[in-house]
Coordinates of C-alpha atoms and ligand atoms in Angstrom, one line a residue:
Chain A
X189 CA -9.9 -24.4 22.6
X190 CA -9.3 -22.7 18.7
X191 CA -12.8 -21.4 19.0
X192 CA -12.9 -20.0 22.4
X193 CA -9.4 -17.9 21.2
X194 CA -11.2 -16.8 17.8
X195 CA -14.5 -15.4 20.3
X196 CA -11.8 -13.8 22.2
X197 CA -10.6 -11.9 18.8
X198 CA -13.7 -11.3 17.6
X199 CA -14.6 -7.3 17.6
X200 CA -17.3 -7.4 19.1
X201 CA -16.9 -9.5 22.3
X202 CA -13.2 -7.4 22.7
X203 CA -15.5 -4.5 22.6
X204 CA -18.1 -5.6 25.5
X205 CA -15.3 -7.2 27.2
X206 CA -13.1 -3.9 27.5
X207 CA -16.7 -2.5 28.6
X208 CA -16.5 -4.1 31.6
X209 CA -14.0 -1.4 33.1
X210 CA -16.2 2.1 31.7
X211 CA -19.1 0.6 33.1
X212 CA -17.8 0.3 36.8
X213 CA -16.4 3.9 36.3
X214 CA -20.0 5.1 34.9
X215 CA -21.6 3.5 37.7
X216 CA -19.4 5.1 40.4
X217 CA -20.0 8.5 38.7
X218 CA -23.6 8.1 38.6
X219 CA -24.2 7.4 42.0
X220 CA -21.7 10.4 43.6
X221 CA -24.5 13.1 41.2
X222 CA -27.1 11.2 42.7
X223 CA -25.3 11.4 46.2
X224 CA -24.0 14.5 45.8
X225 CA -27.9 15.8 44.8
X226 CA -29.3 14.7 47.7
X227 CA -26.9 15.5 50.3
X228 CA -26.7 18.9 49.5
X229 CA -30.5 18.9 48.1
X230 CA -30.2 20.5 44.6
X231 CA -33.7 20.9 43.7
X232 CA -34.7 19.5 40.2
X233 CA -35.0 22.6 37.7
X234 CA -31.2 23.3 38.5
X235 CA -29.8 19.7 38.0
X236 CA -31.6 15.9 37.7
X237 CA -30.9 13.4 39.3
X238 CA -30.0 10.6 37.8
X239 CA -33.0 8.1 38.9
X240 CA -35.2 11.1 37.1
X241 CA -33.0 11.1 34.3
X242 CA -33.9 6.8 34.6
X243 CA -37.4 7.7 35.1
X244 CA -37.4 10.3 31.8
X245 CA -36.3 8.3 29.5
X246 CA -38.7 5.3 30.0
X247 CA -41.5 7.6 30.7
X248 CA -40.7 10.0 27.8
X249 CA -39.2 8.1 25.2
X250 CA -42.7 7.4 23.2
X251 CA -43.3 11.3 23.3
X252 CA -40.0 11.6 22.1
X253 CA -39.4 8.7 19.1
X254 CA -40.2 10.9 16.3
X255 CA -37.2 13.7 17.1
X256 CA -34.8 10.6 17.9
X257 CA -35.7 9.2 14.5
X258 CA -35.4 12.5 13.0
X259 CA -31.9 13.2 14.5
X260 CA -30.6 10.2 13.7
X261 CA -31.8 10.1 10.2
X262 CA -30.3 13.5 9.5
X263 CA -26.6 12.6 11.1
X264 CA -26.9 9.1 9.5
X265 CA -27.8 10.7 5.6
X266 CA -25.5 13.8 6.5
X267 CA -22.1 11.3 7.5
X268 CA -22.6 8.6 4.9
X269 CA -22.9 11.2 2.5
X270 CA -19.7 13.3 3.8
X271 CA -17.8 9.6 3.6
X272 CA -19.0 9.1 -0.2
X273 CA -18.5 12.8 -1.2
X274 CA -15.1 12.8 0.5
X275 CA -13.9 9.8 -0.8
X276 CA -14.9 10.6 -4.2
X277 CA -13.2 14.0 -4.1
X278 CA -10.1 12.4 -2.7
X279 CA -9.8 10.0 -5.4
X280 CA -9.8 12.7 -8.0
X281 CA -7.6 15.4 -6.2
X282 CA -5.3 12.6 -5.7
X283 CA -4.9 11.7 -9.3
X284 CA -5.1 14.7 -10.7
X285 CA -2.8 17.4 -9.6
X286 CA -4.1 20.2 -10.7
X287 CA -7.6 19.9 -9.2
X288 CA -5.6 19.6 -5.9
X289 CA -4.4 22.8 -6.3
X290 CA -7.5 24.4 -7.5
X291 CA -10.1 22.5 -4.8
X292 CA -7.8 21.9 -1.7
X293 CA -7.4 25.4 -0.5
X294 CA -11.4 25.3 -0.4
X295 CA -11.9 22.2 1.3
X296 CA -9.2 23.7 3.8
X297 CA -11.4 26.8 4.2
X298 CA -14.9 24.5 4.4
X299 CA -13.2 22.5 7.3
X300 CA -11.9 25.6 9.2
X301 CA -15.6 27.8 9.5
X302 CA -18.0 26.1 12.1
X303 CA -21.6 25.8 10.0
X304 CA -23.5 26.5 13.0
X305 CA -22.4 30.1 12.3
X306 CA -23.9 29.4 8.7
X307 CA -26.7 27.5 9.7
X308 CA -29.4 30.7 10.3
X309 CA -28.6 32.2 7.1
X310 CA -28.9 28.6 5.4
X311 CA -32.4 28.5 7.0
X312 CA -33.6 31.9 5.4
X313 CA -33.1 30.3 2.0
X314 CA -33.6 26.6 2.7
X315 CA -36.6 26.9 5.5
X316 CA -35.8 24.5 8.8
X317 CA -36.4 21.3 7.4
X318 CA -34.0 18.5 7.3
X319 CA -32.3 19.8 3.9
X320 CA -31.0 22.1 5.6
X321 CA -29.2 19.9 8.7
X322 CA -28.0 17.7 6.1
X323 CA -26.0 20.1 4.4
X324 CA -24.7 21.5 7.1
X325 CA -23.5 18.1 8.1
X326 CA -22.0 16.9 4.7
X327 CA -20.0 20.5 4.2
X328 CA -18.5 20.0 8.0
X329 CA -17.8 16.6 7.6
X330 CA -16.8 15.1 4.3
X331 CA -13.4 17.7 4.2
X332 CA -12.1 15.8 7.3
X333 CA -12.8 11.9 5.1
X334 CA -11.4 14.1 2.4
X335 CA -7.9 15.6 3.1
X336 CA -7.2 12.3 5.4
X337 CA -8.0 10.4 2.4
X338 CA -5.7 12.5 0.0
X339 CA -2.9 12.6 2.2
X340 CA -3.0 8.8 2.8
X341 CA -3.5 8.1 -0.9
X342 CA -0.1 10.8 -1.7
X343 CA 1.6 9.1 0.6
X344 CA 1.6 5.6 -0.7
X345 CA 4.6 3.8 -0.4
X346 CA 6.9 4.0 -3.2
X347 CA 8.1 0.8 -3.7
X348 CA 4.8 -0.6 -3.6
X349 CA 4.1 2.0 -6.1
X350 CA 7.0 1.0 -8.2
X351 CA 5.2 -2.7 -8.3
X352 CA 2.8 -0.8 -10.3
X353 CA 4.7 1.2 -12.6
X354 CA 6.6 -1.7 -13.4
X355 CA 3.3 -3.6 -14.4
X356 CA 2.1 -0.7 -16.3
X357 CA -1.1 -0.7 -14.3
X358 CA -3.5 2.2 -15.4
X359 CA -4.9 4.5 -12.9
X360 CA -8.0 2.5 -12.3
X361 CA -6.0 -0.9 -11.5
X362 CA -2.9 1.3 -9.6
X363 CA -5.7 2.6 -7.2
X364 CA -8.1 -0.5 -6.5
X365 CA -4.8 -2.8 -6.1
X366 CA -2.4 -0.4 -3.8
X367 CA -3.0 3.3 -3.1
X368 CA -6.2 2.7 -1.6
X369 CA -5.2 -0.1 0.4
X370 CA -2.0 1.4 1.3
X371 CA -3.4 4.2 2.3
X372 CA -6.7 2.9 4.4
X373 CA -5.8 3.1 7.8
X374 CA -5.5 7.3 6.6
X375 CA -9.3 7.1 5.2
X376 CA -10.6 5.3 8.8
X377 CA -9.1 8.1 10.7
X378 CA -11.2 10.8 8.4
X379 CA -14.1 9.0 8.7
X380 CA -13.3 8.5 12.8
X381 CA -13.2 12.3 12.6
X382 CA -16.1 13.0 10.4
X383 CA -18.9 11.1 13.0
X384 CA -17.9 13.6 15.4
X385 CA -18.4 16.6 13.1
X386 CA -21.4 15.0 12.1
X387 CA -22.4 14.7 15.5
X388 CA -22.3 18.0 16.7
X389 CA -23.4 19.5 13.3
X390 CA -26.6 17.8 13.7
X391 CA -27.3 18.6 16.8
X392 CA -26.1 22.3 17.0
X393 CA -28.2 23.1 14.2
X394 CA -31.3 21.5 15.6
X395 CA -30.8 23.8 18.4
X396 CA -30.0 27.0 16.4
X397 CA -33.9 26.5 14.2
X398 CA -36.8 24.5 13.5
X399 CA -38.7 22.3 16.2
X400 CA -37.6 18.7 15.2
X401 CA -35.0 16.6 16.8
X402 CA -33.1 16.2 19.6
X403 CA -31.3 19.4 19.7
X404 CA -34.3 21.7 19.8
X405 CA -36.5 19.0 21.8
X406 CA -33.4 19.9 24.8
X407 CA -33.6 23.8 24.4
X408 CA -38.0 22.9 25.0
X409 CA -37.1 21.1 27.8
X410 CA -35.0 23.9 29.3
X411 CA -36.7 26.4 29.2
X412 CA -39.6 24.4 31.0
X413 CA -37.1 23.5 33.4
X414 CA -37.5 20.1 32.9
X415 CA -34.2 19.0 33.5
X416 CA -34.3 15.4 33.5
X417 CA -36.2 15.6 30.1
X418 CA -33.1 17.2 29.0
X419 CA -30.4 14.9 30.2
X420 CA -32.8 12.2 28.3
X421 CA -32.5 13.4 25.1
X422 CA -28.4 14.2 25.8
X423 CA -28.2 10.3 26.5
X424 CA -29.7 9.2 22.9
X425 CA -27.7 12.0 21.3
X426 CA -24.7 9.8 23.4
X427 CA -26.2 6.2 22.0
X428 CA -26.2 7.4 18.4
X429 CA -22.2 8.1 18.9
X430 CA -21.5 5.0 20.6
X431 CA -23.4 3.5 17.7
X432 CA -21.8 5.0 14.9
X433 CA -18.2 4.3 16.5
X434 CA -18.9 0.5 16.9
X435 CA -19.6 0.4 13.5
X436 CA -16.3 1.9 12.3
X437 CA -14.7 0.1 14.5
X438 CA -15.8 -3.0 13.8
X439 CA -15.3 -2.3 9.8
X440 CA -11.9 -1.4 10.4
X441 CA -11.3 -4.4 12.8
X442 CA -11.3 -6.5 9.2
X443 CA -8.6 -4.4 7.8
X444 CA -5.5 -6.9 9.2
X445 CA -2.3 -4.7 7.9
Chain B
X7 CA 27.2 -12.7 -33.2
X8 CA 23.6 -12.3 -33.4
X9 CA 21.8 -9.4 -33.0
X10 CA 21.1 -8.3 -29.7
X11 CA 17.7 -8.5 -28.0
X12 CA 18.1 -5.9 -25.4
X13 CA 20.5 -3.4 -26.2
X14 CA 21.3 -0.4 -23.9
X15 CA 23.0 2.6 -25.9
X16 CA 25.0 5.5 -24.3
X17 CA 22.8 5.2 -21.0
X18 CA 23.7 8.1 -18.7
X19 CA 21.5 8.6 -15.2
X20 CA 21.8 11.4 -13.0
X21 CA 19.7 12.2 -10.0
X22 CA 18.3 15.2 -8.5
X23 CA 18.5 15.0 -5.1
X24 CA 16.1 16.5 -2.8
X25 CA 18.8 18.6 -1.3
X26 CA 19.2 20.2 -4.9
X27 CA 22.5 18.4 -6.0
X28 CA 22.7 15.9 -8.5
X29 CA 24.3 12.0 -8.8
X30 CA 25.7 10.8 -11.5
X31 CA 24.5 7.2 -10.9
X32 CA 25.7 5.9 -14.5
X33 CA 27.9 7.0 -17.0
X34 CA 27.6 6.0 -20.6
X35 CA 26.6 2.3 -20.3
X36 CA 26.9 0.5 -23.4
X37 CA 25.5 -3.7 -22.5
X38 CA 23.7 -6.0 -25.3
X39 CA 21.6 -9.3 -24.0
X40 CA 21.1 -12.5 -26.6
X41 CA 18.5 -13.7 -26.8
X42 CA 17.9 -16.9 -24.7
X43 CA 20.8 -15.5 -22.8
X44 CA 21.9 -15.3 -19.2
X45 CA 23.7 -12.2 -18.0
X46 CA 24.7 -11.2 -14.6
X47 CA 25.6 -7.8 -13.6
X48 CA 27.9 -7.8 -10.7
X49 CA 29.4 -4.4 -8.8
X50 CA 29.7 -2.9 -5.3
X51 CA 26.6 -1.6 -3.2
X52 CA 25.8 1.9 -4.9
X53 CA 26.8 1.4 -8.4
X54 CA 23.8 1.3 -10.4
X55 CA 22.8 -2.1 -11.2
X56 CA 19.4 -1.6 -10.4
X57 CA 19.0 1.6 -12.0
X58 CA 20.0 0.0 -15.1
X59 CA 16.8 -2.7 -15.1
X60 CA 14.6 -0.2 -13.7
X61 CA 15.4 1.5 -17.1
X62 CA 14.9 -1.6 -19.0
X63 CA 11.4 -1.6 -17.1
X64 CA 10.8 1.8 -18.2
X65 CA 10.5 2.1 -13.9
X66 CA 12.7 5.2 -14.1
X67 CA 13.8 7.0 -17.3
X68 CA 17.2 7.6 -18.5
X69 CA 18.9 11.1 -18.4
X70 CA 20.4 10.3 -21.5
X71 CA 20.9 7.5 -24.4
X72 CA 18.1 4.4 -25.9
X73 CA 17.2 1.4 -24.8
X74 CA 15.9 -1.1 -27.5
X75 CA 14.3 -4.4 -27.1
X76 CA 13.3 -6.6 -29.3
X77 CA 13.5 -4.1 -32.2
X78 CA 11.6 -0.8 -30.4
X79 CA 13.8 1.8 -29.0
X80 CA 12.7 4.0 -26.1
X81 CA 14.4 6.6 -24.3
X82 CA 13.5 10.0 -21.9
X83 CA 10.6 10.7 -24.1
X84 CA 9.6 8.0 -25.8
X85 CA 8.0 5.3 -23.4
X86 CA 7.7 2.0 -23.6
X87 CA 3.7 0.2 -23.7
X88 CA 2.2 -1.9 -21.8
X89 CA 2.0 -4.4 -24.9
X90 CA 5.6 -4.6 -24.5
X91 CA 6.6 -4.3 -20.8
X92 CA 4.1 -7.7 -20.6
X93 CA 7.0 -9.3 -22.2
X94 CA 8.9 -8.7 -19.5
X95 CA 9.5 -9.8 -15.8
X96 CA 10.9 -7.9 -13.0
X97 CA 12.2 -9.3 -10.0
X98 CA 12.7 -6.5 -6.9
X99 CA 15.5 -6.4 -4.7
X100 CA 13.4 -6.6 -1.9
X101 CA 10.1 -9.2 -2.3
X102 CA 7.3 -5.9 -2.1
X103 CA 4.7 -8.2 -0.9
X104 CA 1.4 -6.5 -0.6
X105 CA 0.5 -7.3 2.7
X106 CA -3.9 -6.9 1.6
X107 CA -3.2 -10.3 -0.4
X108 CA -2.7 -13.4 0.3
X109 CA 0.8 -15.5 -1.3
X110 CA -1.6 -16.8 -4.3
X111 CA -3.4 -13.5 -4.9
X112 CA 0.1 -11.9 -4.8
X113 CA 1.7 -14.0 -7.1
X114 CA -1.4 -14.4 -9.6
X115 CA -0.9 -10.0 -9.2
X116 CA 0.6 -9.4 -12.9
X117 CA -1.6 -11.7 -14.2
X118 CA -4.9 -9.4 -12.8
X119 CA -3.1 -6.6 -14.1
X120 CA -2.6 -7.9 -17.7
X121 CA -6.1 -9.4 -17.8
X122 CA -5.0 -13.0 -17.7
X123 CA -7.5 -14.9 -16.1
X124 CA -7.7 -18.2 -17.8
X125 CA -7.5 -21.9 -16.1
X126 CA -4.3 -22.2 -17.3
X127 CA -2.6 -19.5 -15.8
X128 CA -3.5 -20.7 -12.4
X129 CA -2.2 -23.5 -13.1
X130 CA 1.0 -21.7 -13.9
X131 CA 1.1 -19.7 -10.7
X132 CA 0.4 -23.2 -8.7
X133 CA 3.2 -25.3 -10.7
X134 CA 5.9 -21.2 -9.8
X135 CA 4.5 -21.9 -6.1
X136 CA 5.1 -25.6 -6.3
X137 CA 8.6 -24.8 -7.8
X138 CA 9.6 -22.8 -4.8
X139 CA 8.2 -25.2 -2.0
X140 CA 5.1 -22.4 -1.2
X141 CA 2.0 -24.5 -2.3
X142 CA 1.3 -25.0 0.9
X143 CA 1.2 -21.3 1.9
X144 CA -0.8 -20.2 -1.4
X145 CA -4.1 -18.9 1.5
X146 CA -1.4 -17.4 3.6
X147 CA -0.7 -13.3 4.3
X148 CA 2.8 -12.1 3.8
X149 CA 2.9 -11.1 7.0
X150 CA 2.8 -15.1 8.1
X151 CA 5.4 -16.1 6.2
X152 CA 9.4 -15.7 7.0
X153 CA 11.4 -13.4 4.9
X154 CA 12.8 -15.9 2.8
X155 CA 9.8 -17.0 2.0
X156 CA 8.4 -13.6 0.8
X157 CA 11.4 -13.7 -1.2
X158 CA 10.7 -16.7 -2.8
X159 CA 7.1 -16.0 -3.9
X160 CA 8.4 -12.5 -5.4
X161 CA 10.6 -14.2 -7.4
X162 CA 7.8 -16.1 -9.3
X163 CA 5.6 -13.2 -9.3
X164 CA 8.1 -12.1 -11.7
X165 CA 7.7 -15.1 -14.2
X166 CA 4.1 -15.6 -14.0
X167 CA 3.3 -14.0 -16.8
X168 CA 6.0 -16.0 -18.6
X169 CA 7.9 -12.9 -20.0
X170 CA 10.6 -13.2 -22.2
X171 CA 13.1 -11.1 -20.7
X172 CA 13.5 -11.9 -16.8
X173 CA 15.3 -9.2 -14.8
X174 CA 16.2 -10.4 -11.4
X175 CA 17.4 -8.0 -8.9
X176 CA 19.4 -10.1 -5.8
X177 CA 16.6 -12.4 -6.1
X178 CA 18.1 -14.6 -3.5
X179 CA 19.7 -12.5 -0.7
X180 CA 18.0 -13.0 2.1
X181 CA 18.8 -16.5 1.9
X182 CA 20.8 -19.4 3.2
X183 CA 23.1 -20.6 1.5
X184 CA 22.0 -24.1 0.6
X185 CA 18.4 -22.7 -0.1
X186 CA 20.0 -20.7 -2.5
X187 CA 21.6 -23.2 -4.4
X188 CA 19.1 -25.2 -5.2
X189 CA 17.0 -22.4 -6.0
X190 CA 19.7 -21.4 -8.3
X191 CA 19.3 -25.1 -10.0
X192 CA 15.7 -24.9 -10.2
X193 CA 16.4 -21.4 -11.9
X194 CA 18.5 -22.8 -14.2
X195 CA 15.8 -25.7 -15.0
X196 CA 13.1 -22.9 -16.0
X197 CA 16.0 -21.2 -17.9
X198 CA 16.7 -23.4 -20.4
X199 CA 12.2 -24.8 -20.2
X200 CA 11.3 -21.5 -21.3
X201 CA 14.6 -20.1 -23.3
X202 CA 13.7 -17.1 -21.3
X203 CA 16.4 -13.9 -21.3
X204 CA 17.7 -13.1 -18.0
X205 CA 19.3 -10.7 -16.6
X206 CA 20.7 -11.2 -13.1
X207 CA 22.3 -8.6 -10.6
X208 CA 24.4 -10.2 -7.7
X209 CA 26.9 -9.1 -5.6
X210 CA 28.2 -12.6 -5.2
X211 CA 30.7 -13.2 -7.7
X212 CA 30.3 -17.4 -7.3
X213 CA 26.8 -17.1 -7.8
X214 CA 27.5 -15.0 -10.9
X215 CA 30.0 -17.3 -12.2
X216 CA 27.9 -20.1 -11.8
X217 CA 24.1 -19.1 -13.3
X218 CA 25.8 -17.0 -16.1
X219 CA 27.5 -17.1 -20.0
X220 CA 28.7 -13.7 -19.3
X221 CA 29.2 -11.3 -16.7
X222 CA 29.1 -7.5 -16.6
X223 CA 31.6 -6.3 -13.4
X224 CA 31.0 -3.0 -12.6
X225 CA 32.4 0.1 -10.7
X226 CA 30.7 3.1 -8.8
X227 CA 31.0 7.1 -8.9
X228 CA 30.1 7.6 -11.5
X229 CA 28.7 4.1 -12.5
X230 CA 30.4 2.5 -15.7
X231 CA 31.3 -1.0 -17.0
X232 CA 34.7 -2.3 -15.9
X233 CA 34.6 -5.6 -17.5
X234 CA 32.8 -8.0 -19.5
X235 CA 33.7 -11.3 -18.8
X236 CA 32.8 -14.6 -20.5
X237 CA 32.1 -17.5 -18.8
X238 CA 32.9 -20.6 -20.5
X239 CA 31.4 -23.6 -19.2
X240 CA 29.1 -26.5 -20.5
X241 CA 25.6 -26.1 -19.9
X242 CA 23.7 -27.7 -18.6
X243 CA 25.7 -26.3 -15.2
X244 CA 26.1 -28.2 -11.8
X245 CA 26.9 -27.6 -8.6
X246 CA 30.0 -29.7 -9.3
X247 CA 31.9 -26.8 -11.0
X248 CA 32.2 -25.0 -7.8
X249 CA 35.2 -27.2 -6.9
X250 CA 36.7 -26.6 -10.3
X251 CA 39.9 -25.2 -10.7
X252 CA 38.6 -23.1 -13.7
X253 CA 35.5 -21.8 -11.4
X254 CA 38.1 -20.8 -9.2
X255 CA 40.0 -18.8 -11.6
X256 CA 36.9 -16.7 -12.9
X257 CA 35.7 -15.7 -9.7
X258 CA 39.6 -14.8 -8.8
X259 CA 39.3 -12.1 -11.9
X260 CA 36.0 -10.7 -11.0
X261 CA 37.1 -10.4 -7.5
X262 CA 40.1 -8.8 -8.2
X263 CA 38.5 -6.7 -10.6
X264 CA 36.5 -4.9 -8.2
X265 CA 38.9 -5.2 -5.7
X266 CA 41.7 -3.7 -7.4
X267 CA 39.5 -0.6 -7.0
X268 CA 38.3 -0.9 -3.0
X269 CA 42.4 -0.7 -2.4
X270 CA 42.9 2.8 -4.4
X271 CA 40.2 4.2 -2.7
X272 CA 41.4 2.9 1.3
X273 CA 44.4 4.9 1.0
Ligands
ATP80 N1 15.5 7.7 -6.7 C1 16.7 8.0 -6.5 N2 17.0 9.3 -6.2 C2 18.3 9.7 -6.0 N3 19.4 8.9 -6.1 C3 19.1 7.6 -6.4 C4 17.8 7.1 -6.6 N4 17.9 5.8 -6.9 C5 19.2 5.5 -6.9 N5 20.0 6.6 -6.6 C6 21.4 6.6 -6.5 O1 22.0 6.0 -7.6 C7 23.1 5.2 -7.3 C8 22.9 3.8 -7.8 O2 21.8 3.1 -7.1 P1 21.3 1.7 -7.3 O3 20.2 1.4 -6.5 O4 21.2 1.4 -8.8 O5 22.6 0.9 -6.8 P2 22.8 -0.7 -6.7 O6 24.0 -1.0 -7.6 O7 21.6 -1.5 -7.1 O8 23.2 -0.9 -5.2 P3 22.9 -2.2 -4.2 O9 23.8 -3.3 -4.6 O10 23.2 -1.6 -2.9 O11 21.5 -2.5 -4.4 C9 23.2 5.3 -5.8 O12 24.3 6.2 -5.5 C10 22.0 5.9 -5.3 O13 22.2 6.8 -4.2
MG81 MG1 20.3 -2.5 -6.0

């Protein structure tokens, strides 16, 4: 009986088991495109149908391993390293006031421009390798891990502050034992934030340069009209997000207060 | 008399408040503790009693006057060090669990903090949570336990480190009344084990009457001593003086003492 309720707590079965509902609605949507395509008999180069879509990614997924890996690696390396980077700036801004006001403006700014509008003039200097996607990612994302983080670590509570002061904790013990802590449901929802910026860094600047990845693999595919090639590569681009929100999910699942 | 262990000089406090005016929370507190004493502070809701040990904790600074204990002074500039503030114990008027520990880790929290690690000091914090009837509950998460409970293990938090100055603010006030008592007794028990000094806020005058050798009565806007009263009973103390005519007649002063005052202001 006790272990059946702590596999009904566990993360991941509450995950698959609230998957039940999506699925049904997925399924329903899936068949009125493939309905709807043949009914009114949209021919292929306009819009796949989802059995080609099926038949793509089996067929094509081989061809297309390489610019998956790629992809992935870049938006993997680019959001880890926004989460460190952000983190790490937080924690300083937040103890030391005057680097707040000197750096926060500037993350503000960083978080406000969209790097795909940086992204060509990154690739004159930096050529179209992955350097280049990865910095994109990390400037986009790691302000979002960062001013979540700052405010969540300012806004500690007092009194469990006070707990602190009272011990004379130094900076060091006063962070690791409470602000941090305190303030780490504020750091999950930067980091929630951050996978999406990563997300559509990655991709948007595949598709602005270069010929790896995902991103430009579904310009290719348009402009051959190979539409169902397309919707492939949109449906790992998909996987990767699911992927990367399990995981922060189920990492923040341990955090019980 | 003896010299004074913790002696609080022309201590003035005034907040700024964030709508830009200021409270005058105390006014030229003068108090002195024995050592190996037991004080209680008593007053109405508001009056400053926990400002003054958040001073003594060097939480909060004073606006004006010193603070000395055990021979060093320190004041609005001069702070207090960690070497020192180790040899005290503070007691919050709410328990400030942190909910990211469990009851032990909680408890064992000053000890971390003052890099105490030892054997024996876990044996400390078991024999506090033993004390206090939470053994049981040492793997447990605040947020498991009742409130009473919570209060309970923040009141040992205070003394694991065994300080020599315990300040204890409404340790006991979430609980019932027979739970208090006897944690009242068992107080009194560590009391005169460790000849600890202590310093106890209430604002129930039997309670204060009963744990204390003297008792500070105190009076709001601005906050300033009204009284100092001595209590003059046999230690060790019982239960049993709560049905003495003598217990009857201190608690009558304090009472009247700060009641004399509620009546001015109702008109
Ligand atoms: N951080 C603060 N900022 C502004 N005013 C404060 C602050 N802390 C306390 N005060 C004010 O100082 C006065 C004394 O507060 P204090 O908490 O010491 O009262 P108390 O005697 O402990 O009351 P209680 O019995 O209700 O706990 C109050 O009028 C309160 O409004
Ligand atoms: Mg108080």
């Amino acid at each position: 009986m006790e272990k059946n309720y702590a596999l009904k707590n566990a993360p991941l079965v509450k995950i698959l088991g609230s998957g039940i509902p999506p699925i049904v609605l997925i399924v329903a949507l899936l068949a009125f495109w493939q309905i709807s395509c043949v009914v009114r008999d949209i021919p292929t180069w306009m819009l796949a149908r989802p059995t080609a879509v099926g038949g793509a990614l089996a067929s094509g997924f081989g061809a297309l391993l390489p610019d998956i890996l790629s992809t992935y690696a870049n938006i993997i390396i680019g959001f880890a390293l926004a989460v460190a980077i952000g983190l790490a700036v937080a924690i300083l801004i937040s103890s030391f006031s005057l680097l707040s006001s000197a750096l926060t403006p500037l993350i503000i700014a960083l978080c406000c421009i969209p790097m795909v509008t940086l992204v060509p003039m990154m690739m004159l200097v930096l050529g179209t390798g992955p350097n280049v996607k990865i910095i994109a990612i990390i400037i986009q994302a790691f302000p979002l891990v960062n001013l979540n983080s700052v405010v969540a670590f300012l806004n500690v509570s007092p009194e469990r502050l006070e707990l602190m002061q009272s011990l004379k904790a130094n900076r060091v013990q006063s962070f690791l034992y409470c602000v941090f802590p305190d303030g780490i449901h504020g750091v999950f929802t930067g980091i929630r934030l951050a996978s999406i910026m990563a997300m559509v860094t990655g991709v948007s600047s595949e598709i602005i340069g270069g010929n790896a990845g995902l991103g430009s693999r579904i310009i290719y595919f348009i402009n051959f009209s190979k539409t169902a090639d397309a919707f492939s590569c949109i449906i790992y681009i998909a996987v990767l997000g699911i992927i990367i929100y399990g995981v922060i999910s189920i990492i923040e699942s341990r955090v019980k207060w | 008399m003896e010299k004074p262990f913790v002696t609080i000089e022309n201590v003035s406090k005034i907040f700024q408040t964030r709508n830009r005016s200021s409270i005058a929370a105390l006014k030229d507190i003068n108090m002195q503790f024995g050592k190996g004493g037991f004080v209680s502070i008593v007053g109405p809701s508001g009056c400053g009693k926990s400002t003054i040990i958040r001073m003594i904790d060097d939480i909060i600074k004073p606006t004006a006057g010193a603070i000395t204990v055990d021979g060093f002074t320190y004041d609005n500039n001069v702070p207090i060090s960690k070497e020192r503030v180790q040899k005290m114990g503070f007691i919050f008027q709410a328990p400030n669990l942190y909910p990211w520990f469990t009851v032990k880790q909680n408890v064992m929290l000053p000890l971390k903090i003052y890099g105490k690690h030892s054997q024996e000091y876990d044996e400390v914090a078991d024999r506090l949570l033993d004390s206090v009837n939470m053994l049981g509950y040492a793997d447990a998460y605040p947020a498991e336990i009742s409130g009473g409970m919570s209060q309970r293990i923040g009141v040992i938090r205070g003394m694991v480190h065994e300080p020599e100055i315990l300040m204890m603010d409404e340790p006991y006030g979430a609980l019932d009344e027979s739970t208090r008592e006897q944690l009242n007794m068992e107080l009194l028990k560590i009391w005169k084990d460790t000849g600890m000094t202590i310093i106890f806020i209430t604002h129930n005058v039997e309670e204060a009457v009963l744990l204390s050798e003297r008792v500070y009565v105190m009076e709001s806007h601005p906050g300033r001593i009204v009284a100092e009263i001595n209590i003059e009973f046999d230690q060790p103390r019982t239960l049993g003086l709560l049905t003495e005519e003598k217990f009857g007649r201190y608690c009558m002063e304090i009472e009247n003492l700060i009641g004399k005052i509620d009546l001015s202001k109702v008109k």
